[in-house]
């Protein structure tokens, strides 16, 4: 008997060990192994995987240590076993964290099947400089012209290290762009540093592990400074030096020796500089001119004779505005080789990268000293096949390279500019231009890709690719409207329209953590939100409805997607200030008059004045009032999440009042809304502004308008993001598909059919006859209309949030007979979610993947639960939690795992 029990015990133990759970993808404050954390409570997240279904965490334990071996004396936090299901964003609660110190951490978990994981792989974070006093260096400034577009100054300093080195960190920031090199090698692989912020209030610094660049003995550190956003031209008028006209550098090397002593080498007045380097001109809009004949050999290596260089000035600026970098760095992400090199009819030599991209080309050239290669950038060719740059407006967007000569190949990439282009024209290239001479270097914030979408319509797949490329090109430390013309600004309206889609395609959490802080910093004291963030326009005119609302929409969206309440906590006062501002403007009328400057930007207008078709105009005051209501609602919900009961009630009451007034002022008893435009119906329905009884009527007016336009949309930046959602939520999914699949202008697929590889600013950037829209405003890389992407993920493929952070997932695909299949995946905070459907031979297959520690409800469209097979077997309880028929669909509740459902459907597949 005893041996039976022993055997049984062994079997159970063995069985448990065989069915393991493990942990992966550890992150700290939404980043992997970040260096330079600036606060005392980094938040730790992990993902769980394991065999079997329905895995839920029941407890976790974290340990944090200053050593990777977690030896007892090095531990700074041992959480003990905590009974909790929380696996994301758990704050560090150990001993006070020290400046410039690295902390290693691990976690283990217990699940609902009594299994215990092993300790996870080791992750780490490293603290930055926690207090202004930690900056031992002082700001230094090279003396330079106070004109625009000065040559990039070069600064240098030599120093000696006498002992064996254990590790070295470089902490650095600047006024203007910097590139630091040590002993002839660039520190780190970030570009366009220190990034773009509201500089006088928040200036990011970066931290680099440069241990490998420093040697025992003589060393040299050098830096080049570019005009950048700080002092360069921004905006359309003569607007430069927005934050200052003087370039400057602040950096310190912290050298830790093997004997644990430390030494700091920082910027001070012993540094020297020259203004006579090879970068003779640099400007974000205009490009860069590099005269390789002016290169200074050995300038950033020890032993260089700098006796002719001049002494820098030491300068004083407040150190408390210097902030740790919380976002992901801008880096070179990928390379594109030209797909074609050709001459235009007029003879211009052009290389086609095959993709509208953002970054620059790497030039490889061999030739005589003084030969000048001039590279210009264009997004499109005109209808005659000529290189077209008129839409860049006043941006020269030119890179000029002057050869130093000799036999060696010369390789050059610009440092302090970027371009938006698909085509480059190349002038003065010695010899025959080959693809490898002009490789496209794609540059953007290094956000981890998180989503995929695919379906049976190839044009829609190209649309998805265009959306992703629009995101790449316009997420360069700040979400910009466009990357090519003399603009490239953080337009708030565009960002609010696109942020939900962006969050599907890539992990944008760190990106928005940073940018929303810039927003708070630049918000006016009375609550208005500037048109662009960072605020370079500074007209003191501020908010426009649908633009300023990024203050409420973006934090709310980020909270929903990432389950991170800190977005709400950090932004709460900004959200509130914005809504209070509108409230004050509207006063007792509850109508926000004059609040919309831009209206439903770029809504459809007929091509010819004689055209009988109405345009898509929507009354701006009505738009403003609708956003007033919506932002009040979001603020009320935010207050609820944060436990601010009074505010919750206050802003809910405001919402209700605005809704009431809106109906009196703008809505007829038949559900017709003033302006009678698609956007009017879309916003009213989306923002819950109609009494229930009027919703079907308003929906019908919307549908009638779409049908009256032969299945075309007429919406601008504000209506477009919600158009298909409103239709699919109100029983009109097939009309939404009519719009998605529409190939003629105005539509999402029209640009695709015209060969677009990014999203266009206008529905008709290039008209059906191949002529261009107004040169004054015609970008071919503007992400706003790409906001259809989130409908494709959420409705076509069916990945929807059930509870913030996808802790509860709704899988709710809405198929349409015009597609044979659609599938999407999304890497959530808990792990990968996927949903895909295929309709074939009267049967529907739905494949679903749900990550551990989440729950899902799967809504099978058009399914009768009694006919559903799961993984080939008729569905019964056991593997799923509940299942039932609700209306025309089957509802199934499941835990984590992979599921394959099949069931018969009548053709065509239902879509509502
Ligand atoms: C920008 C937009 C922006 C708009 C506001 C344009 O110049 O490119 O995308 O939202 O101005 O009016």
XYZ file of N, CA and C in Angstrom, residues 281-430:
450
model
N 26.799 72.269 -43.977
C 25.427 72.739 -43.802
C 24.596 71.564 -43.315
N 23.716 71.808 -42.350
C 22.782 70.756 -41.941
C 21.480 71.377 -41.504
N 20.383 70.763 -41.954
C 19.054 71.315 -41.674
C 18.038 70.196 -41.876
N 17.093 70.103 -40.979
C 16.118 69.026 -41.117
C 15.378 69.144 -42.442
N 14.933 70.324 -42.786
C 14.158 70.469 -44.021
C 15.043 70.471 -45.272
N 16.196 71.105 -45.160
C 16.969 71.342 -46.388
C 18.012 70.277 -46.672
N 18.421 69.514 -45.661
C 19.354 68.427 -45.911
C 20.728 68.674 -45.330
N 21.727 68.106 -45.962
C 23.076 68.196 -45.408
C 24.075 68.321 -46.546
N 25.092 69.149 -46.345
C 26.191 69.241 -47.315
C 27.470 68.836 -46.606
N 28.132 67.855 -47.169
C 29.324 67.299 -46.529
C 30.494 67.431 -47.484
N 31.487 68.156 -47.045
C 32.683 68.321 -47.870
C 33.780 67.436 -47.288
N 33.951 66.270 -47.904
C 34.877 65.283 -47.335
C 36.312 65.790 -47.349
N 36.580 66.798 -48.170
C 37.941 67.355 -48.181
C 38.253 68.033 -46.853
N 37.194 68.373 -46.112
C 37.408 69.060 -44.836
C 37.443 68.114 -43.644
N 37.384 66.817 -43.935
C 37.465 65.864 -42.813
C 38.760 66.109 -42.055
N 38.703 65.903 -40.759
C 39.888 66.153 -39.931
C 40.329 64.806 -39.367
N 41.336 64.240 -39.975
C 41.749 62.883 -39.589
C 42.181 62.860 -38.126
N 41.688 61.880 -37.398
C 42.134 61.648 -36.021
C 41.573 62.598 -34.979
N 40.596 63.431 -35.376
C 40.115 64.461 -34.437
C 39.493 63.873 -33.166
N 38.924 62.655 -33.277
C 38.294 62.040 -32.100
C 39.125 60.854 -31.595
N 40.445 60.956 -31.854
C 41.361 59.936 -31.344
C 42.443 60.634 -30.516
N 43.068 59.882 -29.611
C 44.108 60.536 -28.813
C 45.321 60.879 -29.668
N 46.053 61.906 -29.233
C 47.286 62.262 -29.925
C 47.081 63.279 -31.036
N 45.884 63.764 -31.212
C 45.597 64.740 -32.273
C 46.073 66.129 -31.822
N 46.632 66.854 -32.736
C 47.118 68.192 -32.396
C 45.972 69.195 -32.522
N 45.417 69.583 -31.396
C 44.286 70.524 -31.447
C 44.715 71.931 -31.028
N 46.004 72.196 -31.183
C 46.480 73.500 -30.700
C 45.814 74.663 -31.455
N 45.321 74.376 -32.685
C 44.674 75.484 -33.417
C 43.174 75.562 -33.115
N 42.662 74.598 -32.393
C 41.242 74.639 -32.032
C 41.046 75.666 -30.916
N 39.804 76.125 -30.818
C 39.530 77.169 -29.835
C 38.913 76.607 -28.555
N 38.987 77.376 -27.494
C 38.403 76.929 -26.217
C 36.895 77.154 -26.235
N 36.164 76.208 -25.695
C 34.704 76.367 -25.612
C 34.357 77.320 -24.479
N 33.140 77.778 -24.486
C 32.628 78.530 -23.336
C 31.873 77.580 -22.426
N 32.058 77.733 -21.141
C 31.205 76.983 -20.223
C 29.900 77.772 -20.102
N 28.802 77.088 -19.910
C 27.514 77.794 -19.841
C 26.672 77.195 -18.721
N 25.701 77.938 -18.299
C 24.843 77.443 -17.220
C 23.398 77.416 -17.689
N 22.778 76.263 -17.564
C 21.346 76.112 -17.842
C 20.758 75.294 -16.710
N 19.482 75.465 -16.433
C 18.890 74.670 -15.353
C 19.038 73.170 -15.635
N 19.508 72.431 -14.646
C 19.712 70.992 -14.849
C 18.443 70.199 -14.545
N 17.499 70.845 -13.862
C 16.317 70.068 -13.479
C 15.345 69.838 -14.641
N 15.604 70.420 -15.791
C 14.745 70.111 -16.945
C 15.270 68.886 -17.699
N 16.421 68.398 -17.303
C 16.992 67.248 -18.014
C 16.307 65.979 -17.503
N 15.708 65.248 -18.431
C 14.908 64.084 -18.028
C 15.444 62.806 -18.675
N 15.221 61.705 -17.968
C 15.589 60.396 -18.517
C 14.761 60.140 -19.772
N 15.331 59.410 -20.703
C 14.599 59.048 -21.919
C 13.678 57.880 -21.592
N 12.389 58.074 -21.796
C 11.446 56.994 -21.480
C 10.958 56.279 -22.729
N 11.313 56.836 -23.881
C 10.836 56.234 -25.115
C 11.916 55.366 -25.749
N 11.582 54.763 -26.874
C 12.563 53.956 -27.598
C 13.370 54.861 -28.528
N 14.616 54.521 -28.765
C 15.465 55.416 -29.553
C 15.137 55.413 -31.042
N 15.474 56.505 -31.697
C 15.403 56.546 -33.158
C 16.682 55.882 -33.677
N 16.499 54.923 -34.556
C 17.651 54.164 -35.057
C 17.485 53.837 -36.535
N 18.548 53.334 -37.124
C 18.446 52.762 -38.474
C 17.747 51.422 -38.302
N 16.630 51.231 -38.979
C 15.847 50.021 -38.729
C 15.997 49.008 -39.864
N 16.049 49.486 -41.088
C 16.221 48.535 -42.181
C 16.806 49.245 -43.392
N 17.193 48.445 -44.388
C 17.806 49.036 -45.571
C 17.046 48.599 -46.815
N 16.927 49.490 -47.775
C 16.250 49.161 -49.030
C 17.205 49.409 -50.194
N 17.261 48.447 -51.074
C 18.120 48.586 -52.251
C 17.247 49.087 -53.403
N 17.732 50.023 -54.192
C 16.903 50.501 -55.307
C 16.423 49.338 -56.179
N 15.167 49.430 -56.598
C 14.638 48.376 -57.466
C 14.850 48.734 -58.936
N 15.205 50.014 -59.191
C 15.323 50.445 -60.577
C 16.144 51.723 -60.623
N 17.025 51.796 -61.598
C 17.749 53.054 -61.835
C 17.469 53.440 -63.279
N 17.040 54.653 -63.495
C 16.607 55.012 -64.851
C 16.753 56.514 -65.086
N 16.604 56.889 -66.332
C 16.591 58.324 -66.659
C 15.159 58.721 -66.997
N 14.738 59.864 -66.481
C 13.386 60.346 -66.794
C 13.390 60.862 -68.236
N 12.196 61.114 -68.798
C 12.172 61.626 -70.177
C 13.055 62.860 -70.349
N 13.147 63.683 -69.298
C 13.997 64.879 -69.431
C 15.454 64.588 -69.134
N 15.756 63.349 -68.770
C 17.159 62.986 -68.607
C 17.677 62.947 -67.183
N 16.819 63.156 -66.202
C 17.291 63.111 -64.809
C 17.587 61.660 -64.415
N 18.728 61.459 -63.771
C 19.096 60.113 -63.324
C 18.417 59.852 -61.975
N 17.615 58.795 -61.929
C 16.789 58.553 -60.741
C 16.938 57.113 -60.271
N 17.009 56.934 -58.938
C 16.944 55.585 -58.359
C 15.620 55.464 -57.609
N 14.951 54.349 -57.829
C 13.645 54.100 -57.199
C 13.840 53.054 -56.105
N 13.567 53.463 -54.843
C 13.727 52.541 -53.715
C 12.560 51.570 -53.604
N 11.536 51.779 -54.409
C 10.410 50.841 -54.424
C 9.428 51.064 -53.286
N 9.732 51.982 -52.395
C 8.903 52.188 -51.208
C 9.092 53.628 -50.739
N 7.981 54.309 -50.491
C 8.086 55.644 -49.896
C 8.561 55.467 -48.462
N 9.711 55.996 -48.137
C 10.352 55.698 -46.856
C 10.868 56.981 -46.205
N 11.353 56.839 -44.997
C 11.924 57.987 -44.296
C 13.298 57.613 -43.771
N 14.231 58.507 -43.955
C 15.607 58.272 -43.535
C 16.515 58.981 -44.516
N 17.450 58.245 -45.091
C 18.378 58.835 -46.051
C 18.993 57.724 -46.877
N 19.855 58.073 -47.827
C 20.584 57.022 -48.527
C 22.036 57.000 -48.057
N 22.582 55.805 -48.099
C 24.019 55.658 -47.862
C 24.690 55.699 -49.228
N 25.507 56.712 -49.404
C 26.162 56.899 -50.704
C 27.518 56.204 -50.707
N 27.765 55.438 -51.744
C 29.096 54.845 -51.944
C 29.611 55.371 -53.266
N 30.771 55.987 -53.221
C 31.239 56.656 -54.429
C 32.768 56.669 -54.472
N 33.287 56.697 -55.679
C 34.731 56.761 -55.898
C 34.949 57.821 -56.968
N 35.885 58.733 -56.765
C 36.083 59.749 -57.801
C 37.127 60.762 -57.395
N 37.150 61.849 -58.154
C 38.186 62.859 -57.915
C 37.812 63.792 -56.776
N 38.832 64.295 -56.125
C 38.609 65.277 -55.067
C 37.826 66.445 -55.640
N 36.841 66.908 -54.870
C 36.069 68.072 -55.290
C 34.863 67.746 -56.152
N 34.785 66.490 -56.643
C 33.581 66.115 -57.408
C 32.390 66.206 -56.458
N 31.263 66.629 -56.989
C 30.111 66.923 -56.117
C 28.930 66.071 -56.537
N 28.463 65.235 -55.619
C 27.289 64.409 -55.909
C 26.100 65.040 -55.190
N 25.070 65.350 -55.958
C 23.907 66.012 -55.358
C 22.705 65.074 -55.441
N 22.160 64.771 -54.286
C 21.039 63.834 -54.224
C 19.798 64.559 -53.741
N 18.759 64.503 -54.565
C 17.486 65.115 -54.163
C 16.464 64.014 -53.925
N 15.415 64.366 -53.212
C 14.472 63.340 -52.752
C 13.060 63.672 -53.194
N 12.336 62.660 -53.661
C 10.948 62.875 -54.076
C 10.111 61.660 -53.706
N 8.843 61.915 -53.411
C 7.944 60.807 -53.072
C 7.330 60.162 -54.304
N 7.147 60.977 -55.348
C 6.422 60.491 -56.529
C 7.046 61.028 -57.812
N 6.679 60.402 -58.908
C 6.994 60.946 -60.226
C 5.696 61.568 -60.754
N 5.811 62.563 -61.584
C 4.574 63.156 -62.095
C 4.029 62.336 -63.279
N 2.967 62.825 -63.862
C 2.313 61.995 -64.886
C 3.183 61.808 -66.131
N 4.205 62.640 -66.262
C 5.112 62.466 -67.404
C 6.318 61.602 -67.017
N 6.308 61.156 -65.762
C 7.438 60.324 -65.322
C 8.621 61.158 -64.853
N 8.367 62.466 -64.597
C 9.465 63.314 -64.124
C 9.526 63.322 -62.592
N 10.722 63.576 -62.101
C 10.999 63.678 -60.676
C 10.230 64.873 -60.109
N 9.383 64.656 -59.084
C 8.446 65.689 -58.649
C 8.722 66.120 -57.204
N 9.112 67.383 -57.023
C 9.414 67.840 -55.659
C 8.589 69.047 -55.227
N 7.643 69.468 -56.074
C 6.888 70.686 -55.739
C 6.156 70.550 -54.403
N 5.735 69.332 -54.063
C 4.964 69.161 -52.816
C 5.840 69.226 -51.566
N 7.149 69.331 -51.737
C 8.002 69.506 -50.551
C 8.005 70.966 -50.094
N 7.328 71.795 -50.890
C 7.233 73.229 -50.601
C 8.636 73.822 -50.463
N 8.926 74.467 -49.324
C 10.226 75.139 -49.242
C 11.350 74.253 -48.719
N 11.075 72.986 -48.526
C 12.158 72.108 -48.047
C 13.050 71.735 -49.240
N 14.337 72.042 -49.149
C 15.259 71.691 -50.246
C 15.508 70.191 -50.298
N 15.490 69.551 -49.155
C 15.660 68.098 -49.056
C 16.774 67.586 -49.981
N 17.932 68.167 -49.827
C 19.052 67.831 -50.705
C 20.266 67.394 -49.897
N 20.876 66.319 -50.326
C 22.114 65.898 -49.670
C 23.232 66.045 -50.690
N 24.240 66.799 -50.297
C 25.347 67.053 -51.224
C 26.620 66.481 -50.626
N 27.327 65.728 -51.423
C 28.576 65.137 -50.941
C 29.700 65.565 -51.868
N 30.735 66.134 -51.276
C 31.890 66.567 -52.083
C 33.044 65.616 -51.769
N 33.537 64.964 -52.796
C 34.509 63.884 -52.586
C 35.873 64.393 -52.132
N 36.525 63.563 -51.320
C 37.892 63.924 -50.946
C 38.885 63.390 -51.984
N 38.435 62.417 -52.792
C 39.276 61.912 -53.875
C 40.234 60.827 -53.427
N 41.001 60.326 -54.364
C 41.887 59.193 -54.061
C 41.207 57.950 -54.573
N 41.856 56.826 -54.378
C 41.299 55.612 -54.973
C 40.261 54.924 -54.121
N 40.261 55.264 -52.829
C 39.387 54.509 -51.925
C 37.925 54.858 -52.174
N 37.075 53.887 -51.874
C 35.643 54.149 -51.943
C 35.274 55.058 -50.764
N 34.445 56.038 -51.026
C 33.993 56.931 -49.959
C 32.539 56.582 -49.626
N 32.282 56.448 -48.342
C 30.938 56.055 -47.907
C 30.393 57.152 -47.007
N 29.208 57.613 -47.327
C 28.677 58.734 -46.545
C 27.189 58.565 -46.269
N 26.813 58.843 -45.011
C 25.404 58.946 -44.611
C 25.257 60.257 -43.863
N 24.207 61.005 -44.129
C 24.037 62.244 -43.359
C 23.732 61.937 -41.896
N 24.017 62.886 -41.039
C 23.804 62.680 -39.596
C 22.665 63.513 -39.021
N 22.503 64.715 -39.558
C 21.644 65.666 -38.862
C 20.444 66.112 -39.700
N 19.904 65.195 -40.485
C 18.734 65.516 -41.290
C 18.012 64.209 -41.583
N 16.856 64.265 -42.175
C 16.209 63.075 -42.718
C 15.265 63.504 -43.832
N 14.901 62.560 -44.655
C 14.088 62.860 -45.827
C 12.929 61.869 -45.923
N 11.836 62.299 -46.576
C 10.748 61.384 -46.889
C 10.739 61.197 -48.396
N 10.958 59.985 -48.870
C 11.158 59.804 -50.316
C 11.013 58.355 -50.739
N 10.712 58.204 -52.012
C 10.824 56.900 -52.641
C 11.893 56.956 -53.736
N 12.004 58.143 -54.344
C 12.942 58.312 -55.462
C 14.059 59.262 -55.054
N 15.257 58.988 -55.507
C 16.322 59.986 -55.379
C 16.831 60.325 -56.779
N 17.071 61.609 -56.991
C 17.738 61.974 -58.240
C 19.211 62.174 -57.897
N 20.058 61.707 -58.783
C 21.489 61.737 -58.475
C 22.200 62.516 -59.574
N 22.861 63.583 -59.150
C 23.557 64.446 -60.111
C 25.040 64.398 -59.806
N 25.834 64.316 -60.822
C 27.283 64.436 -60.633
C 27.950 63.158 -60.162
N 27.245 62.034 -60.259
C 27.865 60.784 -59.791
C 28.943 60.352 -60.793
N 30.178 60.176 -60.325
C 31.219 59.773 -61.273
C 31.048 58.300 -61.638
